Amino acid sequence: MVRTEEQQGRSSATCTRREVIDERSSTLFSPAQENVSLVTTEDEGDSPVLSLRDQVAAMKRVYEPATHEMLEALALDYSQRFNQTSENVGVYLKRMREHPEWLHVAAVDALVRTWFPDPGRRAARLGGGWVIKKYREYVEEQEEPPAEMVAWAGWMLNGGLSYNHLEWVLEVTAREGSATPDEGKRPLPHEVIIEVGWLQEFWAAGGAQGLERSGYLFVDLDGEFFTPQDYEQYRQAAVDEVLSAPYDPSDAQVMYEIQTYLVWAESQRLPAEEEQELLTDLPRPLVQWVRALGKRIDTDHYSIGVRLAPRSRRRVIEIREKPTFGQVWHLRNQQQILAWLDWYPHSAVVVPEQVREDVSL
């Protein structure tokens, strides 16, 4: 239930943030160097609609299987994070044995209000005094938990995420999001984070720019968080990998991804004069490969040319079927060209005898 370090070999959200923020803000410092998070053990699935207080009460089940060592590790994180000392572990451990779910919401409350303070209040880091105060008010029902606090608390538990994840997301949202902290409007998780499962129309909707226009600052890919631009690069690399080798044209999902990507790529083209400048005086090996391919494949069936990959502006050889939209390949190096030529004799097209030349691209 308690995670005190990132899984080996898997990048964390705090690593991805280097693309967004050049330096780690000192306000995020805590003597706790490890990430501690709570992980739900069941799929929330089709749950009935619950009141905010009932939603928090349901969170308690996450803590039920916790050992003393697990709770103590989390209490240590609270103490170091909110009090900058290890001396308050007992204070938090006592509350965790009573109502861990409300302590969790109170901790989330302190972090959310740190980055999105109440109207008329200046931004300031809230500490342990605020956490314990809100804990008492929530437990004694002096105050109902705000919807945004419950939403972020549930988001953490459902994703098995640490308070470090939450602080990073809140900091980036406060700095770059559409909701400004002094307006009193606090974002909800679904307003700034989109799960990758909703991005089937990613290219058709404009790629990273489409996400940013919709207000999204993060893409959640199985618990790893990407900025829209980072995710666009990740997804573009995946499409480039498909385009560099023979693929199955009967796979409707793959073909749709390629088609929408190519349409998006056209929208990213440079002005004609700039593009023409980059496509003149091509490197000699590249010209040799284009000519060699022209001699070895059926040019009545395929067209061969050189184009610029979007964003990177890297020159690639484009082979495209002529009769219909058909298949398209982008070959970036000699290895990909030779792999494509290995496949070509087994395609439906009858080809002339092929002789390879040792030419490096």
Coordinates of C-alpha atoms in Angstrom, one line a residue:
M1 CA 0.0 0.0 0.0
V2 CA 2.8 2.3 0.7
R3 CA 5.4 3.1 -1.9
T4 CA 8.6 4.7 -0.8
E5 CA 10.5 4.8 -4.1
E6 CA 9.7 4.8 -7.8
Q7 CA 9.7 1.4 -9.6
Q8 CA 13.1 0.7 -11.0
G9 CA 13.4 1.4 -14.7
R10 CA 10.3 3.6 -14.8
S11 CA 10.5 7.3 -15.0
S12 CA 8.5 9.3 -12.4
A13 CA 6.4 12.4 -12.9
T14 CA 9.1 14.3 -11.0
C15 CA 11.4 13.4 -13.8
T16 CA 9.1 14.5 -16.5
R17 CA 8.7 17.9 -15.0
R18 CA 12.2 18.9 -16.2
E19 CA 10.5 19.7 -19.6
V20 CA 8.2 22.2 -17.8
I21 CA 10.2 23.8 -15.0
D22 CA 13.9 24.5 -15.3
E23 CA 14.6 24.5 -11.6
R24 CA 12.9 22.7 -8.7
S25 CA 11.1 25.3 -6.6
S26 CA 12.4 25.6 -3.1
T27 CA 8.8 25.7 -1.9
L28 CA 8.5 22.0 -2.9
F29 CA 11.4 21.1 -0.6
S30 CA 10.7 18.5 2.1
P31 CA 13.2 16.6 4.2
A32 CA 11.3 13.5 3.0
Q33 CA 13.3 12.5 0.0
E34 CA 11.1 9.5 -0.9
N35 CA 7.7 9.4 -2.5
V36 CA 5.0 7.8 -0.3
S37 CA 1.7 6.9 -1.9
L38 CA -1.4 4.9 -1.2
V39 CA -2.6 2.5 -3.8
T40 CA -6.2 1.2 -4.1
T41 CA -6.5 -2.5 -4.5
E42 CA -9.8 -2.7 -6.4
D43 CA -11.3 -1.2 -9.5
E44 CA -13.6 1.6 -8.7
G45 CA -15.7 0.6 -11.7
D46 CA -19.3 1.6 -11.9
S47 CA -19.7 3.0 -8.3
P48 CA -23.0 4.6 -7.2
V49 CA -23.0 8.4 -6.9
L50 CA -22.0 9.3 -3.3
S51 CA -22.0 12.5 -1.3
L52 CA -18.6 14.2 -0.8
R53 CA -18.5 12.9 2.8
D54 CA -19.4 9.4 1.8
Q55 CA -16.7 9.5 -0.9
V56 CA -14.1 10.3 1.7
A57 CA -15.5 7.6 4.1
A58 CA -15.1 5.1 1.3
M59 CA -11.4 6.0 1.1
K60 CA -10.7 4.4 4.5
R61 CA -10.7 0.9 3.0
V62 CA -7.4 1.7 1.4
Y63 CA -5.8 2.0 4.8
E64 CA -7.3 -1.1 6.3
P65 CA -4.7 -3.6 5.3
A66 CA -1.8 -1.3 6.3
T67 CA 0.7 -2.5 8.8
H68 CA 2.1 -0.4 11.6
E69 CA 5.3 0.1 9.6
M70 CA 3.3 1.3 6.6
L71 CA 1.4 3.9 8.6
E72 CA 4.6 5.0 10.4
A73 CA 6.3 5.6 7.0
L74 CA 3.4 7.7 5.9
A75 CA 3.2 9.6 9.2
L76 CA 7.0 10.4 8.8
D77 CA 6.3 11.8 5.3
Y78 CA 3.5 14.0 6.8
S79 CA 5.8 15.2 9.5
Q80 CA 8.7 16.0 7.2
R81 CA 6.5 17.5 4.5
F82 CA 4.3 19.8 6.6
N83 CA 6.5 20.4 9.7
Q84 CA 10.0 20.1 8.2
T85 CA 11.0 17.8 11.1
S86 CA 10.6 14.2 12.1
E87 CA 9.4 15.1 15.6
N88 CA 5.7 15.1 14.7
V89 CA 5.4 11.5 13.6
G90 CA 3.4 10.6 16.7
V91 CA 0.9 13.4 16.1
Y92 CA 0.1 12.2 12.6
L93 CA 0.2 8.5 13.5
K94 CA -2.5 9.1 16.2
R95 CA -4.8 10.7 13.6
M96 CA -4.1 7.9 11.1
R97 CA -5.2 5.3 13.5
E98 CA -8.4 7.3 14.0
H99 CA -9.4 8.6 10.6
P100 CA -6.7 8.2 8.0
E101 CA -9.0 9.2 5.2
W102 CA -9.7 12.6 6.7
L103 CA -6.1 13.2 7.4
H104 CA -5.4 12.5 3.8
V105 CA -8.0 15.0 2.6
A106 CA -6.7 17.5 5.1
A107 CA -3.2 17.1 3.7
V108 CA -4.5 17.5 0.2
D109 CA -6.4 20.6 1.3
A110 CA -3.2 22.1 2.6
L111 CA -1.3 21.4 -0.7
V112 CA -4.1 22.6 -2.9
R113 CA -4.6 25.9 -1.0
T114 CA -0.8 26.4 -1.0
W115 CA -1.0 26.8 -4.8
F116 CA -4.6 28.0 -5.1
P117 CA -5.3 30.1 -2.0
D118 CA -8.7 31.4 -0.9
P119 CA -9.7 34.7 -2.5
G120 CA -8.0 37.6 -0.8
R121 CA -5.2 35.5 0.7
R122 CA -1.7 35.6 -0.6
A123 CA 0.0 32.4 -1.7
A124 CA 1.8 30.8 1.2
R125 CA 2.9 27.3 2.0
L126 CA 0.5 25.8 4.6
G127 CA 2.0 23.5 7.2
G128 CA 1.1 21.0 9.9
G129 CA -1.0 23.4 11.9
W130 CA -3.4 23.8 8.9
V131 CA -3.5 20.1 8.3
I132 CA -4.5 19.3 11.9
K133 CA -7.0 22.2 12.0
K134 CA -8.8 20.9 8.8
Y135 CA -8.6 17.4 10.0
R136 CA -10.6 18.3 13.2
E137 CA -13.1 20.4 11.3
Y138 CA -13.8 17.6 8.8
V139 CA -14.0 14.9 11.4
E140 CA -16.2 16.9 13.7
E141 CA -18.4 17.9 10.7
Q142 CA -17.8 21.6 11.4
E143 CA -17.0 22.0 7.7
E144 CA -17.9 20.0 4.6
P145 CA -14.9 19.0 2.4
P146 CA -14.7 21.1 -0.8
A147 CA -15.4 19.1 -3.9
E148 CA -12.0 19.9 -5.4
M149 CA -10.2 18.6 -2.3
V150 CA -12.1 15.3 -2.5
A151 CA -11.5 15.1 -6.2
W152 CA -7.7 15.5 -5.8
A153 CA -7.6 13.1 -2.8
G154 CA -9.4 10.5 -4.8
W155 CA -7.2 11.1 -7.9
M156 CA -4.2 10.3 -5.7
L157 CA -5.6 7.1 -4.3
N158 CA -7.0 5.8 -7.5
G159 CA -3.7 6.3 -9.3
G160 CA -1.4 5.2 -6.5
L161 CA 0.3 8.6 -6.6
S162 CA 2.4 10.4 -4.0
Y163 CA 2.1 13.8 -2.5
N164 CA 5.1 14.7 -4.6
H165 CA 3.1 14.0 -7.8
L166 CA 0.3 16.2 -6.5
E167 CA 2.6 19.1 -5.6
W168 CA 4.2 18.9 -9.0
V169 CA 0.9 18.9 -10.9
L170 CA -0.5 21.8 -8.7
E171 CA 2.7 23.9 -9.2
V172 CA 2.7 23.5 -13.0
T173 CA -1.1 24.2 -13.1
A174 CA -0.7 27.3 -11.0
R175 CA 2.1 28.6 -13.3
E176 CA 0.8 27.6 -16.7
G177 CA -2.9 26.8 -16.3
S178 CA -5.9 28.9 -17.3
A179 CA -7.1 29.3 -13.7
T180 CA -5.0 31.9 -11.9
P181 CA -4.5 31.4 -8.1
D182 CA -5.8 34.8 -7.1
E183 CA -9.2 34.3 -8.8
G184 CA -10.1 31.7 -6.2
K185 CA -11.0 29.1 -8.8
R186 CA -9.3 25.8 -8.2
P187 CA -8.9 23.3 -11.0
L188 CA -10.2 19.7 -10.8
P189 CA -8.0 16.8 -12.0
H190 CA -10.1 16.1 -15.1
E191 CA -9.8 19.7 -16.2
V192 CA -6.0 19.6 -16.5
I193 CA -5.2 15.9 -16.9
I194 CA -6.5 13.6 -19.6
E195 CA -6.0 9.9 -19.7
V196 CA -4.5 8.5 -22.9
G197 CA -7.5 6.3 -23.5
W198 CA -9.4 9.5 -24.6
L199 CA -6.9 10.4 -27.2
Q200 CA -7.9 8.3 -30.2
E201 CA -8.5 11.5 -32.1
F202 CA -5.2 13.0 -31.0
W203 CA -3.8 14.0 -34.5
A204 CA -7.3 14.9 -35.9
A205 CA -7.8 17.3 -32.9
G206 CA -4.5 19.1 -33.6
G207 CA -1.9 17.1 -31.6
A208 CA -0.4 18.9 -28.6
Q209 CA -1.8 22.3 -29.6
G210 CA -5.3 20.8 -29.6
L211 CA -4.8 19.5 -26.0
E212 CA -3.4 22.9 -24.9
R213 CA -6.4 24.7 -26.5
S214 CA -8.7 22.5 -24.4
G215 CA -6.8 23.5 -21.3
Y216 CA -5.0 20.2 -20.7
L217 CA -1.5 20.4 -19.2
F218 CA -0.8 16.7 -18.7
V219 CA -1.5 13.3 -20.4
D220 CA -1.7 10.4 -18.0
L221 CA -0.2 7.3 -19.7
D222 CA -0.6 4.4 -17.2
G223 CA 0.5 6.6 -14.3
E224 CA 3.3 8.4 -16.1
F225 CA 2.6 12.1 -16.8
F226 CA 3.6 13.9 -20.0
T227 CA 3.2 17.5 -21.0
P228 CA 1.2 17.8 -24.3
Q229 CA 4.4 18.5 -26.2
D230 CA 6.2 15.6 -24.6
Y231 CA 3.3 13.3 -25.4
E232 CA 3.2 14.5 -29.0
Q233 CA 6.9 13.6 -29.4
Y234 CA 6.2 10.2 -27.7
R235 CA 3.3 9.5 -30.0
Q236 CA 5.1 10.8 -33.1
A237 CA 8.0 8.4 -32.4
A238 CA 5.5 5.5 -32.3
V239 CA 4.0 6.5 -35.7
D240 CA 7.5 7.0 -37.2
E241 CA 8.4 3.5 -36.0
V242 CA 5.4 2.1 -37.9
L243 CA 6.1 4.1 -41.0
S244 CA 9.7 2.9 -41.1
A245 CA 8.8 -0.7 -41.8
P246 CA 6.1 -2.7 -43.6
Y247 CA 2.8 -2.8 -41.7
D248 CA -0.6 -4.4 -42.0
P249 CA -2.9 -2.2 -44.1
S250 CA -5.9 -4.2 -43.0
D251 CA -5.5 -3.0 -39.4
A252 CA -8.0 -0.2 -39.4
Q253 CA -6.7 1.3 -36.1
V254 CA -3.1 1.5 -37.5
M255 CA -4.3 3.0 -40.8
Y256 CA -6.4 5.6 -39.1
E257 CA -3.5 6.6 -36.9
I258 CA -1.3 7.0 -40.0
Q259 CA -3.8 8.8 -42.0
T260 CA -4.7 11.4 -39.3
Y261 CA -1.0 11.8 -38.5
L262 CA -0.1 12.5 -42.2
V263 CA -2.9 15.1 -42.4
W264 CA -1.6 16.7 -39.2
A265 CA 1.9 16.6 -40.6
E266 CA 0.8 18.6 -43.6
S267 CA -0.5 21.3 -41.3
Q268 CA 2.9 21.6 -39.8
R269 CA 4.8 22.2 -43.0
L270 CA 7.0 25.2 -43.3
P271 CA 6.3 28.0 -45.8
A272 CA 7.1 26.8 -49.3
E273 CA 10.2 28.9 -49.6
E274 CA 11.7 27.7 -46.3
E275 CA 10.9 24.1 -47.1
Q276 CA 12.3 24.3 -50.6
E277 CA 15.5 25.7 -49.2
L278 CA 15.9 22.7 -46.9
L279 CA 15.1 20.3 -49.7
T280 CA 17.7 21.6 -52.1
D281 CA 21.3 20.6 -52.1
L282 CA 20.5 17.2 -50.6
P283 CA 23.3 15.1 -49.3
R284 CA 24.8 13.0 -52.0
P285 CA 24.1 9.6 -50.2
L286 CA 20.4 10.6 -49.9
V287 CA 20.2 11.4 -53.6
Q288 CA 21.9 8.1 -54.4
W289 CA 19.4 6.2 -52.4
V290 CA 16.4 7.9 -54.0
R291 CA 17.8 7.1 -57.5
A292 CA 18.6 3.5 -56.5
L293 CA 15.1 3.0 -55.1
G294 CA 13.7 4.4 -58.3
K295 CA 15.5 1.8 -60.3
R296 CA 14.5 -1.1 -58.1
I297 CA 10.8 -0.7 -57.5
D298 CA 7.8 -0.3 -59.7
T299 CA 7.5 3.5 -60.0
D300 CA 4.1 3.1 -61.8
H301 CA 2.8 1.8 -58.4
Y302 CA 4.9 3.8 -56.0
S303 CA 6.1 7.4 -55.8
I304 CA 9.5 8.2 -54.2
G305 CA 10.5 11.6 -52.8
V306 CA 12.1 13.4 -49.9
R307 CA 10.1 15.3 -47.3
L308 CA 10.6 17.0 -44.0
A309 CA 9.4 15.3 -40.9
P310 CA 7.2 17.6 -38.8
R311 CA 8.7 19.4 -35.9
S312 CA 12.2 17.9 -36.3
R313 CA 12.5 19.1 -39.9
R314 CA 14.6 16.0 -40.5
R315 CA 14.7 14.8 -44.2
V316 CA 13.2 11.4 -44.8
I317 CA 12.6 9.3 -47.9
E318 CA 8.9 9.0 -48.5
I319 CA 7.6 6.0 -50.5
R320 CA 3.9 6.2 -51.2
E321 CA 1.4 3.9 -53.1
K322 CA -0.1 5.8 -56.0
P323 CA -3.5 4.3 -56.9
T324 CA -5.2 5.3 -53.6
F325 CA -4.1 6.7 -50.3
G326 CA -2.7 3.3 -49.7
Q327 CA 0.4 2.8 -47.7
V328 CA 3.1 5.3 -46.9
W329 CA 6.6 4.7 -45.5
H330 CA 9.1 7.2 -44.1
L331 CA 12.7 5.8 -44.2
R332 CA 15.2 7.7 -42.2
N333 CA 18.4 5.7 -42.6
Q334 CA 20.1 2.9 -44.5
Q335 CA 19.0 0.2 -42.1
Q336 CA 15.3 1.1 -42.7
I337 CA 15.8 1.3 -46.4
L338 CA 17.4 -2.1 -46.6
A339 CA 14.7 -3.6 -44.3
W340 CA 12.1 -2.2 -46.7
L341 CA 13.9 -3.7 -49.7
D342 CA 13.9 -7.1 -48.0
W343 CA 10.2 -6.9 -47.7
Y344 CA 9.5 -5.5 -51.2
P345 CA 10.1 -8.7 -53.3
H346 CA 7.4 -10.4 -51.2
S347 CA 4.8 -7.7 -51.8
A348 CA 2.2 -8.0 -54.4
V349 CA 4.2 -5.8 -56.8
V350 CA 6.4 -7.6 -59.4
V351 CA 9.8 -5.9 -59.3
P352 CA 12.9 -5.9 -61.4
E353 CA 16.1 -7.6 -60.3
Q354 CA 17.5 -5.8 -57.3
V355 CA 21.2 -5.0 -56.7
R356 CA 22.2 -3.3 -53.5
E357 CA 24.8 -0.6 -53.4
D358 CA 26.8 0.0 -50.2
V359 CA 25.7 3.6 -49.8
S360 CA 25.3 5.2 -46.4
L361 CA 22.5 7.7 -45.8

